[in-house]
mmCIF file of C-alpha atoms and ligand atoms in Angstrom:
data_model
loop_
_atom_site.group_PDB
_atom_site.id
_atom_site.type_symbol
_atom_site.label_atom_id
_atom_site.label_comp_id
_atom_site.label_asym_id
_atom_site.label_seq_id
_atom_site.Cartn_x
_atom_site.Cartn_y
_atom_site.Cartn_z
ATOM 1 C CA MET A 1 62.854 93.082 130.834
ATOM 2 C CA LEU A 2 61.392 93.220 127.303
ATOM 3 C CA ILE A 3 60.214 96.571 125.490
ATOM 4 C CA GLN A 4 59.143 97.560 122.116
ATOM 5 C CA ALA A 5 61.566 98.285 119.337
ATOM 6 C CA TYR A 6 61.758 99.013 115.585
ATOM 7 C CA GLY A 7 64.395 97.138 113.412
ATOM 8 C CA ALA A 8 64.904 94.669 110.432
ATOM 9 C CA GLN A 9 65.241 90.967 110.300
ATOM 10 C CA ALA A 10 67.342 91.432 107.115
ATOM 11 C CA GLY A 11 69.025 93.749 104.969
ATOM 12 C CA ASP A 12 66.529 93.560 101.923
ATOM 13 C CA LYS A 13 63.535 93.617 104.627
ATOM 14 C CA PRO A 14 61.667 97.009 105.728
ATOM 15 C CA LEU A 15 61.987 97.879 109.468
ATOM 16 C CA GLY A 16 59.032 96.712 111.558
ATOM 17 C CA PRO A 17 58.162 96.383 115.219
ATOM 18 C CA MET A 18 59.763 93.953 117.266
ATOM 19 C CA GLN A 19 60.181 92.988 121.052
ATOM 20 C CA ILE A 20 63.740 93.036 122.502
ATOM 21 C CA SER A 21 65.207 92.583 125.937
ATOM 22 C CA ARG A 22 67.556 94.964 127.912
ATOM 23 C CA ARG A 23 69.497 93.919 131.037
ATOM 24 C CA SER A 24 68.744 95.078 134.557
ATOM 25 C CA PRO A 25 70.982 97.898 135.296
ATOM 26 C CA GLY A 26 74.258 96.840 136.989
ATOM 27 C CA ALA A 27 76.280 98.950 139.545
ATOM 28 C CA HIS A 28 77.552 101.109 137.026
ATOM 29 C CA ASP A 29 74.690 101.245 134.598
ATOM 30 C CA VAL A 30 72.088 103.915 133.959
ATOM 31 C CA GLN A 31 68.667 102.847 132.631
ATOM 32 C CA ILE A 32 67.019 105.630 130.234
ATOM 33 C CA ASP A 33 63.619 105.944 128.771
ATOM 34 C CA ILE A 34 64.317 106.953 125.289
ATOM 35 C CA ALA A 35 62.187 110.067 124.280
ATOM 36 C CA PHE A 36 63.689 110.739 120.961
ATOM 37 C CA CYS A 37 66.171 109.112 118.526
ATOM 38 C CA GLY A 38 67.681 110.901 115.436
ATOM 39 C CA VAL A 39 67.951 109.065 112.210
ATOM 40 C CA CYS A 40 71.495 108.926 110.909
ATOM 41 C CA HIS A 41 72.471 107.853 107.318
ATOM 42 C CA SER A 42 74.730 105.103 108.875
ATOM 43 C CA ASP A 43 71.596 103.694 110.351
ATOM 44 C CA LEU A 44 70.374 103.119 106.567
ATOM 45 C CA HIS A 45 73.617 101.780 105.364
ATOM 46 C CA GLN A 46 73.873 99.497 108.478
ATOM 47 C CA VAL A 47 70.324 98.216 108.394
ATOM 48 C CA ARG A 48 70.428 97.467 104.779
ATOM 49 C CA ALA A 49 73.471 95.668 104.896
ATOM 50 C CA GLU A 50 75.418 98.082 102.855
ATOM 51 C CA TRP A 51 78.291 97.850 105.214
ATOM 52 C CA ALA A 52 79.965 94.621 105.792
ATOM 53 C CA GLY A 53 79.090 92.555 109.085
ATOM 54 C CA THR A 54 75.390 93.757 109.776
ATOM 55 C CA GLN A 55 73.962 91.213 112.542
ATOM 56 C CA PHE A 56 70.108 90.586 112.675
ATOM 57 C CA PRO A 57 68.006 91.530 114.035
ATOM 58 C CA CYS A 58 69.250 94.892 113.499
ATOM 59 C CA VAL A 59 67.822 97.921 115.460
ATOM 60 C CA PRO A 60 69.376 101.113 114.445
ATOM 61 C CA GLY A 61 69.565 104.654 116.191
ATOM 62 C CA HIS A 62 72.584 106.008 117.734
ATOM 63 C CA GLU A 63 71.459 109.651 118.514
ATOM 64 C CA ILE A 64 69.311 109.135 121.897
ATOM 65 C CA VAL A 65 68.107 111.356 124.242
ATOM 66 C CA GLY A 66 65.618 110.819 127.213
ATOM 67 C CA ARG A 67 65.356 110.537 130.803
ATOM 68 C CA VAL A 68 66.887 108.449 133.561
ATOM 69 C CA THR A 69 64.863 105.996 135.097
ATOM 70 C CA ALA A 70 67.330 103.783 137.293
ATOM 71 C CA VAL A 71 70.867 103.973 138.275
ATOM 72 C CA GLY A 72 73.013 101.183 139.408
ATOM 73 C CA ALA A 73 74.333 101.305 142.945
ATOM 74 C CA HIS A 74 77.704 102.791 142.337
ATOM 75 C CA VAL A 75 76.416 105.612 139.944
ATOM 76 C CA SER A 76 77.135 109.025 141.370
ATOM 77 C CA ASP A 77 76.997 111.610 138.557
ATOM 78 C CA PHE A 78 73.464 110.341 137.425
ATOM 79 C CA SER A 79 70.160 110.571 139.233
ATOM 80 C CA ILE A 80 66.617 109.549 138.193
ATOM 81 C CA GLY A 81 65.034 112.200 136.064
ATOM 82 C CA ASP A 82 68.104 113.572 134.498
ATOM 83 C CA LEU A 83 67.861 114.631 131.071
ATOM 84 C CA VAL A 84 70.691 112.450 129.126
ATOM 85 C CA GLY A 85 71.912 111.467 126.100
ATOM 86 C CA VAL A 86 73.775 108.388 124.415
ATOM 87 C CA GLY A 87 75.829 108.654 121.223
ATOM 88 C CA CYS A 88 77.611 106.209 119.140
ATOM 89 C CA ILE A 89 79.590 104.329 121.978
ATOM 90 C CA VAL A 90 78.120 102.034 124.818
ATOM 91 C CA ASP A 91 81.559 100.580 125.914
ATOM 92 C CA SER A 92 85.195 100.317 125.024
ATOM 93 C CA CYS A 93 88.184 98.739 126.823
ATOM 94 C CA ARG A 94 88.763 101.794 129.194
ATOM 95 C CA HIS A 95 92.760 101.073 129.821
ATOM 96 C CA CYS A 96 94.169 101.643 126.342
ATOM 97 C CA ASN A 97 96.059 104.643 124.936
ATOM 98 C CA ASP A 98 93.051 105.867 123.093
ATOM 99 C CA CYS A 99 90.764 105.352 125.886
ATOM 100 C CA ASP A 100 93.351 107.112 128.389
ATOM 101 C CA ALA A 101 93.291 110.017 126.004
ATOM 102 C CA GLY A 102 89.511 110.384 125.946
ATOM 103 C CA LEU A 103 89.268 109.272 122.587
ATOM 104 C CA GLU A 104 87.095 106.068 122.997
ATOM 105 C CA ASN A 105 86.170 106.488 119.552
ATOM 106 C CA TYR A 106 89.375 104.941 118.306
ATOM 107 C CA CYS A 107 89.710 102.234 120.820
ATOM 108 C CA ASP A 108 89.873 98.736 119.289
ATOM 109 C CA GLY A 109 87.596 97.369 121.773
ATOM 110 C CA LEU A 110 84.714 100.000 121.055
ATOM 111 C CA ILE A 111 81.493 98.772 121.233
ATOM 112 C CA GLY A 112 79.111 100.765 119.197
ATOM 113 C CA THR A 113 75.364 101.537 120.096
ATOM 114 C CA TYR A 114 74.070 98.705 117.494
ATOM 115 C CA ASN A 115 75.489 95.891 116.016
ATOM 116 C CA PHE A 116 78.509 95.069 118.123
ATOM 117 C CA PRO A 117 79.257 92.010 120.338
ATOM 118 C CA THR A 118 77.516 92.210 123.912
ATOM 119 C CA PRO A 119 76.793 89.518 126.417
ATOM 120 C CA ASP A 120 73.456 90.716 126.456
ATOM 121 C CA ALA A 121 70.873 88.897 124.230
ATOM 122 C CA PRO A 122 70.734 88.685 121.138
ATOM 123 C CA GLY A 123 74.605 88.795 121.403
ATOM 124 C CA HIS A 124 75.013 92.133 119.650
ATOM 125 C CA THR A 125 73.840 95.511 120.724
ATOM 126 C CA LEU A 126 70.523 97.107 119.602
ATOM 127 C CA GLY A 127 70.008 100.874 119.340
ATOM 128 C CA GLY A 128 67.869 103.822 119.999
ATOM 129 C CA TYR A 129 64.767 102.822 117.711
ATOM 130 C CA SER A 130 63.345 101.414 120.963
ATOM 131 C CA GLN A 131 61.818 102.329 124.321
ATOM 132 C CA GLN A 132 64.731 101.939 126.694
ATOM 133 C CA ILE A 133 68.360 101.544 126.837
ATOM 134 C CA VAL A 134 70.855 100.532 129.441
ATOM 135 C CA VAL A 135 74.212 101.862 129.405
ATOM 136 C CA HIS A 136 77.436 102.071 131.270
ATOM 137 C CA GLU A 137 77.595 105.528 133.209
ATOM 138 C CA HIS A 138 81.112 106.392 131.580
ATOM 139 C CA TYR A 139 79.277 106.690 128.264
ATOM 140 C CA VAL A 140 76.156 108.693 129.197
ATOM 141 C CA LEU A 141 76.105 112.418 128.416
ATOM 142 C CA ARG A 142 74.333 115.194 130.419
ATOM 143 C CA ILE A 143 72.161 117.438 128.271
ATOM 144 C CA ARG A 144 71.991 121.051 129.634
ATOM 145 C CA HIS A 145 69.549 122.769 126.787
ATOM 146 C CA PRO A 146 66.163 123.372 127.560
ATOM 147 C CA GLU A 147 63.853 120.310 127.717
ATOM 148 C CA GLU A 148 61.712 122.002 125.001
ATOM 149 C CA GLN A 149 64.588 121.664 122.545
ATOM 150 C CA LEU A 150 65.162 117.720 123.485
ATOM 151 C CA ALA A 151 64.059 116.271 120.173
ATOM 152 C CA ALA A 152 66.294 118.857 118.361
ATOM 153 C CA VAL A 153 69.217 117.732 120.910
ATOM 154 C CA ALA A 154 69.554 114.174 119.502
ATOM 155 C CA PRO A 155 71.229 114.653 116.335
ATOM 156 C CA LEU A 156 73.881 116.296 118.324
ATOM 157 C CA LEU A 157 74.861 112.840 119.456
ATOM 158 C CA CYS A 158 76.261 111.757 116.290
ATOM 159 C CA ALA A 159 76.154 114.440 113.553
ATOM 160 C CA GLY A 160 77.082 116.826 116.049
ATOM 161 C CA ILE A 161 79.942 115.361 117.333
ATOM 162 C CA THR A 162 81.146 113.999 114.144
ATOM 163 C CA THR A 163 81.388 117.384 112.605
ATOM 164 C CA TYR A 164 82.662 119.415 115.854
ATOM 165 C CA SER A 165 85.558 116.574 116.611
ATOM 166 C CA PRO A 166 87.341 117.522 113.342
ATOM 167 C CA LEU A 167 86.497 121.130 113.138
ATOM 168 C CA ARG A 168 88.357 121.097 116.669
ATOM 169 C CA HIS A 169 91.290 119.033 115.513
ATOM 170 C CA TRP A 170 91.813 121.063 112.563
ATOM 171 C CA LYS A 171 91.547 124.068 114.637
ATOM 172 C CA ALA A 172 88.417 125.624 112.625
ATOM 173 C CA GLY A 173 88.246 129.508 114.036
ATOM 174 C CA PRO A 174 88.893 132.882 113.135
ATOM 175 C CA GLY A 175 90.840 133.288 109.905
ATOM 176 C CA LYS A 176 90.089 129.910 109.016
ATOM 177 C CA LYS A 177 88.191 129.197 105.392
ATOM 178 C CA ILE A 178 86.245 125.843 106.024
ATOM 179 C CA GLY A 179 84.174 124.176 103.473
ATOM 180 C CA VAL A 180 81.603 121.926 104.381
ATOM 181 C CA VAL A 181 80.621 119.173 101.699
ATOM 182 C CA GLY A 182 77.220 117.675 101.496
ATOM 183 C CA ILE A 183 74.285 119.479 103.365
ATOM 184 C CA GLY A 184 72.400 116.707 105.206
ATOM 185 C CA GLY A 185 72.407 115.730 108.610
ATOM 186 C CA LEU A 186 76.036 115.912 109.331
ATOM 187 C CA GLY A 187 76.468 118.928 106.811
ATOM 188 C CA HIS A 188 73.954 121.330 108.435
ATOM 189 C CA MET A 189 75.619 120.607 111.683
ATOM 190 C CA GLY A 190 79.265 121.252 110.560
ATOM 191 C CA ILE A 191 77.950 124.767 109.197
ATOM 192 C CA LYS A 192 76.679 125.891 112.532
ATOM 193 C CA LEU A 193 79.436 124.480 114.386
ATOM 194 C CA ALA A 194 82.248 125.882 112.317
ATOM 195 C CA HIS A 195 80.222 129.365 112.225
ATOM 196 C CA ALA A 196 79.827 129.409 115.910
ATOM 197 C CA MET A 197 83.613 128.807 116.235
ATOM 198 C CA GLY A 198 84.327 132.063 114.312
ATOM 199 C CA ALA A 199 85.506 130.558 111.120
ATOM 200 C CA TYR A 200 84.384 131.817 107.279
ATOM 201 C CA VAL A 201 82.374 128.964 106.185
ATOM 202 C CA VAL A 202 81.335 127.794 102.558
ATOM 203 C CA ALA A 203 78.862 125.210 102.159
ATOM 204 C CA LEU A 204 79.448 123.276 98.880
ATOM 205 C CA THR A 205 76.294 121.492 97.793
ATOM 206 C CA THR A 206 75.026 119.466 94.835
ATOM 207 C CA SER A 207 71.371 120.965 95.563
ATOM 208 C CA GLU A 208 70.292 124.320 94.284
ATOM 209 C CA SER A 209 67.464 124.286 96.674
ATOM 210 C CA LYS A 210 69.945 124.474 99.488
ATOM 211 C CA ARG A 211 71.551 127.715 97.974
ATOM 212 C CA VAL A 212 69.653 130.127 100.176
ATOM 213 C CA GLU A 213 69.065 127.528 103.268
ATOM 214 C CA ALA A 214 72.733 127.086 103.735
ATOM 215 C CA LYS A 215 73.108 130.527 104.489
ATOM 216 C CA ALA A 216 70.344 130.633 106.871
ATOM 217 C CA LEU A 217 72.187 127.871 108.854
ATOM 218 C CA GLY A 218 75.543 130.087 109.092
ATOM 219 C CA ALA A 219 77.343 129.668 105.935
ATOM 220 C CA ASN A 220 79.110 132.886 104.367
ATOM 221 C CA GLU A 221 78.971 131.418 101.040
ATOM 222 C CA VAL A 222 77.229 128.494 99.159
ATOM 223 C CA VAL A 223 78.756 126.795 96.185
ATOM 224 C CA VAL A 224 76.623 124.444 93.894
ATOM 225 C CA SER A 225 79.282 122.207 93.473
ATOM 226 C CA ARG A 226 78.039 121.154 90.035
ATOM 227 C CA ASN A 227 78.910 124.534 88.620
ATOM 228 C CA ALA A 228 82.539 124.664 87.745
ATOM 229 C CA GLU A 229 82.702 128.199 87.369
ATOM 230 C CA GLU A 230 81.508 128.733 90.821
ATOM 231 C CA MET A 231 83.809 125.936 92.052
ATOM 232 C CA ALA A 232 87.051 127.910 90.426
ATOM 233 C CA LEU A 233 86.331 130.779 92.157
ATOM 234 C CA HIS A 234 87.416 128.984 95.329
ATOM 235 C CA ALA A 235 90.423 127.539 93.861
ATOM 236 C CA LYS A 236 93.550 126.811 96.364
ATOM 237 C CA SER A 237 91.787 128.891 99.199
ATOM 238 C CA PHE A 238 90.311 126.230 102.015
ATOM 239 C CA ASP A 239 92.431 125.574 104.849
ATOM 240 C CA LEU A 240 89.945 122.642 105.869
ATOM 241 C CA ILE A 241 87.436 120.774 103.885
ATOM 242 C CA LEU A 242 84.825 118.698 105.760
ATOM 243 C CA ASN A 243 83.271 116.353 103.462
ATOM 244 C CA THR A 244 80.045 114.462 104.876
ATOM 245 C CA VAL A 245 78.995 113.132 101.408
ATOM 246 C CA ALA A 246 77.132 109.576 101.880
ATOM 247 C CA ALA A 247 78.003 108.540 98.175
ATOM 248 C CA PRO A 248 81.114 107.858 96.128
ATOM 249 C CA HIS A 249 82.318 111.222 94.285
ATOM 250 C CA ASP A 250 85.227 112.956 92.579
ATOM 251 C CA LEU A 251 87.717 113.896 95.421
ATOM 252 C CA ASP A 252 89.901 115.828 92.889
ATOM 253 C CA ALA A 253 87.332 118.545 92.367
ATOM 254 C CA LEU A 254 87.660 119.181 96.010
ATOM 255 C CA LEU A 255 91.149 118.768 96.590
ATOM 256 C CA VAL A 256 92.157 121.748 94.269
ATOM 257 C CA LEU A 257 89.922 123.923 96.246
ATOM 258 C CA LEU A 258 92.517 123.370 99.288
ATOM 259 C CA LYS A 259 95.448 125.859 99.835
ATOM 260 C CA ARG A 260 99.108 124.722 100.354
ATOM 261 C CA ASP A 261 98.976 122.299 103.590
ATOM 262 C CA GLY A 262 95.209 122.135 103.310
ATOM 263 C CA THR A 263 93.291 119.158 104.626
ATOM 264 C CA MET A 264 90.159 117.485 103.323
ATOM 265 C CA ALA A 265 88.747 115.484 106.237
ATOM 266 C CA LEU A 266 86.314 112.338 104.864
ATOM 267 C CA VAL A 267 83.285 111.481 107.383
ATOM 268 C CA GLY A 268 81.039 110.628 104.943
ATOM 269 C CA ALA A 269 81.152 106.618 104.968
ATOM 270 C CA PRO A 270 79.958 105.421 101.561
ATOM 271 C CA ALA A 271 79.247 101.764 100.847
ATOM 272 C CA THR A 272 81.713 101.616 97.936
ATOM 273 C CA PRO A 273 85.182 103.529 97.505
ATOM 274 C CA HIS A 274 85.572 106.920 96.015
ATOM 275 C CA PRO A 275 87.273 107.097 92.620
ATOM 276 C CA SER A 276 91.038 107.263 93.443
ATOM 277 C CA PRO A 277 92.214 110.862 93.499
ATOM 278 C CA ASN A 278 95.092 112.248 91.274
ATOM 279 C CA VAL A 279 98.273 112.208 93.383
ATOM 280 C CA PHE A 280 99.427 115.266 91.668
ATOM 281 C CA ASN A 281 96.421 117.185 93.700
ATOM 282 C CA LEU A 282 98.206 116.104 96.974
ATOM 283 C CA ILE A 283 101.613 116.408 95.712
ATOM 284 C CA MET A 284 101.589 119.890 94.321
ATOM 285 C CA LYS A 285 100.459 121.914 97.407
ATOM 286 C CA ARG A 286 101.314 119.232 100.149
ATOM 287 C CA ARG A 287 97.477 118.425 100.651
ATOM 288 C CA SER A 288 96.360 115.921 102.997
ATOM 289 C CA ILE A 289 93.293 113.546 102.701
ATOM 290 C CA THR A 290 92.083 112.145 106.094
ATOM 291 C CA GLY A 291 89.529 110.731 107.913
ATOM 292 C CA SER A 292 87.453 111.250 111.327
ATOM 293 C CA MET A 293 85.288 109.032 113.166
ATOM 294 C CA ILE A 294 82.530 110.400 115.620
ATOM 295 C CA GLY A 295 84.446 111.723 118.935
ATOM 296 C CA GLY A 296 85.558 110.513 122.183
ATOM 297 C CA ILE A 297 83.161 110.695 125.318
ATOM 298 C CA LEU A 298 84.661 114.017 126.870
ATOM 299 C CA GLU A 299 84.756 115.617 123.398
ATOM 300 C CA THR A 300 80.745 114.742 123.074
ATOM 301 C CA GLN A 301 80.111 116.274 126.463
ATOM 302 C CA GLU A 302 82.437 119.400 125.559
ATOM 303 C CA MET A 303 80.237 119.400 122.204
ATOM 304 C CA LEU A 304 76.989 119.462 123.960
ATOM 305 C CA ASP A 305 77.690 122.244 126.321
ATOM 306 C CA PHE A 306 79.172 124.099 123.472
ATOM 307 C CA CYS A 307 75.815 123.703 121.682
ATOM 308 C CA ALA A 308 74.012 124.630 124.837
ATOM 309 C CA LYS A 309 75.967 127.834 125.306
ATOM 310 C CA HIS A 310 75.469 129.109 121.692
ATOM 311 C CA GLY A 311 71.929 127.954 121.628
ATOM 312 C CA ILE A 312 72.579 125.342 118.640
ATOM 313 C CA VAL A 313 70.411 122.359 118.044
ATOM 314 C CA ALA A 314 69.646 120.613 114.760
ATOM 315 C CA ASP A 315 67.061 121.540 112.129
ATOM 316 C CA ILE A 316 64.493 118.713 112.593
ATOM 317 C CA GLU A 317 61.555 116.803 111.367
ATOM 318 C CA ILE A 318 59.707 114.545 113.637
ATOM 319 C CA VAL A 319 58.655 111.344 112.603
ATOM 320 C CA ARG A 320 56.432 108.527 114.008
ATOM 321 C CA VAL A 321 58.502 105.263 114.160
ATOM 322 C CA ASP A 322 56.272 103.730 111.835
ATOM 323 C CA GLU A 323 57.135 106.231 108.957
ATOM 324 C CA ILE A 324 60.758 105.177 109.350
ATOM 325 C CA ASN A 325 60.939 103.088 106.067
ATOM 326 C CA ASN A 326 59.786 106.027 104.108
ATOM 327 C CA ALA A 327 62.315 108.349 105.918
ATOM 328 C CA TYR A 328 64.971 106.396 104.778
ATOM 329 C CA GLU A 329 63.656 106.764 101.201
ATOM 330 C CA ARG A 330 63.368 110.645 101.585
ATOM 331 C CA MET A 331 66.692 110.862 102.941
ATOM 332 C CA LEU A 332 68.316 108.991 100.103
ATOM 333 C CA LYS A 333 66.920 111.670 97.940
ATOM 334 C CA GLY A 334 67.995 114.582 99.999
ATOM 335 C CA ASP A 335 64.394 115.393 100.924
ATOM 336 C CA VAL A 336 64.988 116.200 104.586
ATOM 337 C CA LYS A 337 65.709 119.286 106.445
ATOM 338 C CA TYR A 338 68.128 118.313 107.863
ATOM 339 C CA ARG A 339 67.475 115.266 110.237
ATOM 340 C CA PHE A 340 64.546 112.974 110.800
ATOM 341 C CA VAL A 341 64.160 112.410 114.433
ATOM 342 C CA ILE A 342 61.825 109.429 115.910
ATOM 343 C CA ASP A 343 59.274 110.147 118.564
ATOM 344 C CA ASN A 344 59.924 107.179 120.589
ATOM 345 C CA ALA A 345 56.647 107.344 122.371
ATOM 346 C CA THR A 346 54.750 106.047 119.072
ATOM 347 C CA LEU A 347 56.620 102.923 119.847
ATOM 348 C CA SER A 348 53.929 102.204 122.351
ATOM 349 C CA ALA A 349 51.206 103.810 120.413
HETATM 350 P P1 NAP B 1 72.502 112.707 104.684
HETATM 351 O O1 NAP B 1 71.626 113.421 105.515
HETATM 352 O O2 NAP B 1 71.944 111.743 103.913
HETATM 353 O O3 NAP B 1 73.333 113.608 104.020
HETATM 354 C C1 NAP B 1 74.452 113.297 103.056
HETATM 355 C C2 NAP B 1 74.533 114.568 102.110
HETATM 356 O O4 NAP B 1 75.277 114.070 101.222
HETATM 357 C C3 NAP B 1 73.239 114.835 101.455
HETATM 358 O O5 NAP B 1 72.205 115.735 102.004
HETATM 359 C C4 NAP B 1 73.540 115.287 100.232
HETATM 360 O O6 NAP B 1 73.856 116.847 100.067
HETATM 361 C C5 NAP B 1 75.104 114.934 99.717
HETATM 362 N N1 NAP B 1 75.068 113.868 98.975
HETATM 363 C C6 NAP B 1 74.302 112.661 99.080
HETATM 364 N N2 NAP B 1 74.301 111.691 97.537
HETATM 365 C C7 NAP B 1 75.330 112.489 96.952
HETATM 366 C C8 NAP B 1 76.031 112.252 95.665
HETATM 367 N N3 NAP B 1 75.496 111.309 94.998
HETATM 368 N N4 NAP B 1 76.763 113.348 95.364
HETATM 369 C C9 NAP B 1 77.190 114.142 95.927
HETATM 370 N N5 NAP B 1 76.490 114.247 96.982
HETATM 371 C C10 NAP B 1 75.630 113.758 97.910
HETATM 372 O O7 NAP B 1 73.748 111.568 105.485
HETATM 373 P P2 NAP B 1 74.303 112.058 107.047
HETATM 374 O O8 NAP B 1 73.513 111.417 108.078
HETATM 375 O O9 NAP B 1 74.770 113.426 107.125
HETATM 376 O O10 NAP B 1 75.597 111.159 106.841
HETATM 377 C C11 NAP B 1 76.473 111.301 105.823
HETATM 378 C C12 NAP B 1 77.558 110.352 105.884
HETATM 379 O O11 NAP B 1 78.344 110.157 107.049
HETATM 380 C C13 NAP B 1 77.053 108.646 105.755
HETATM 381 O O12 NAP B 1 77.713 107.947 104.793
HETATM 382 C C14 NAP B 1 76.947 108.226 107.450
HETATM 383 O O13 NAP B 1 77.303 106.954 107.296
HETATM 384 C C15 NAP B 1 78.758 109.215 107.433
HETATM 385 N N6 NAP B 1 78.826 109.120 108.788
HETATM 386 C C16 NAP B 1 79.992 109.025 109.487
HETATM 387 C C17 NAP B 1 80.374 109.178 110.679
HETATM 388 C C18 NAP B 1 81.558 109.105 111.301
HETATM 389 O O14 NAP B 1 81.998 108.857 112.355
HETATM 390 N N7 NAP B 1 82.742 109.426 110.238
HETATM 391 C C19 NAP B 1 79.399 109.556 111.447
HETATM 392 C C20 NAP B 1 77.775 109.993 111.029
HETATM 393 C C21 NAP B 1 77.743 109.464 109.822
HETATM 394 P P3 NAP B 1 73.792 117.973 99.319
HETATM 395 O O15 NAP B 1 72.304 118.108 98.798
HETATM 396 O O16 NAP B 1 74.063 119.356 99.876
HETATM 397 O O17 NAP B 1 74.936 117.791 98.001
HETATM 398 ZN ZN1 ZN B 2 75.601 108.447 112.975
HETATM 399 ZN ZN1 ZN B 3 90.209 101.180 124.738
#
C-alpha cells in the first residue's frame, strides 16, 4: 500500500514529501495510522548522515503514536481502534540472551524503526514521518494516557525510555542525587522521571534561560555548567549523572562532580567523539563512565504505565510536517521547549 511520508534523498538535501509502501499486515502484524511522531535529535543525526551508514531515501521518526487500523489473524493483544505506540525497535531476533532478558535494545539482530534492513521495500526500514506503519505485535506498546494527551505521549517512546532505563538501572530514587546534563528532549524527560522516582534532581545546562524552567520540570536545583563556581558547589556529590548532550564536550568537568563509586551514563550520541577524559578522575574515586541505549519492550511498557500513573507527558510544540527542516535548525539552536512533535494529519494536507 502506498502512503505519504516525509524524508530525505541524501544527507545534504532537505526533507520533502515522498510516497513509500508498507506491507499488508501479516499474521502477527499490527497496522497503525500514525497520529503524531516526535522529533528526536537522532533523526537529525541520521537523516543528515552525521552517523555512519544512512540509507536513502531516509524517513526518520521513532516516537510514534496512533490508532490500530488492522491486525493479523494471530494478534490477540490489540484490536482495531486501540491507542498504541511504536518506539525505536520494530524487530529483533527473539531468541538470544538479550531478547530472552527483555533487552531487545541490545540484541545483535535489532531492527530499528528506520535505517535497518528489512525484506520490505526499499530494503531498509522507514520511520514515523509517515501516515501509517505495520509492526510485529511484540514491538507495539499500549498507551493508557487520556487521548487528549496523545501528542505529548509520543516523545516518551524514545526520550522517555532512553532516560527511564538508565535511571532504573542505576537505581534513581529517594536518597539519591541525580544530575541531568543537557535539558533538551531527553534531558527534560530525565528530570521529570527522576523527580517522579523520588530522587534529588539537579539539572546541568549551558542555557541561562533554562534556570527557572528546569525547576518547573521538577529539578530541585539548576546549575549553569559554564559557571565554574556553581559547578564547584556540587563537587563529589552525585550518585549518577545522566548525560544527554548531543555534541562533544569536556567530560572531566562532570566526572569530578561524582562521589566515590558514582556513575556517569552517556546517552547523548554526538557524531564526533568527546575529548578523552583524564583517567585520574576515574581512578581517584572509583568512578565509572558508561552508556545506555533506549530500553527493552517490557521496560518501555513499564515506563509508559509509570508515566500514565504519575501524569507525566513531554512538554511539546506541535509542528506541521512541512515545518520539519526549520524545526531541525531550531533544535540545533536549543530553541525547542522541549520536543517537536509532528502532526501526521498534515502529511495528507
Ligand atoms: P536535543 O533536544 O537537541 O537536546 C540536547 C541538549 O544538549 C540541548 O538542549 C542542550 O541542552 C545540550 N547541548 C546541545 N549542544 C551542546 C553543546 N555543544 N554543548 C553542551 N550542551 C549542548 O537532543 P535530544 O533529542 O535530547 O538527544 C540528545 C542526544 O541523545 C542526541 O545525540 C541523540 O542522538 C541521543 N539519543 C540517544 C539515545 C540512546 O539510546 N542512547 C536515544 C535518543 C537520543 P542545554 O541547553 O541544557 O545545555
Ligand atoms: Zn530517539
Ligand atoms: Zn535477540
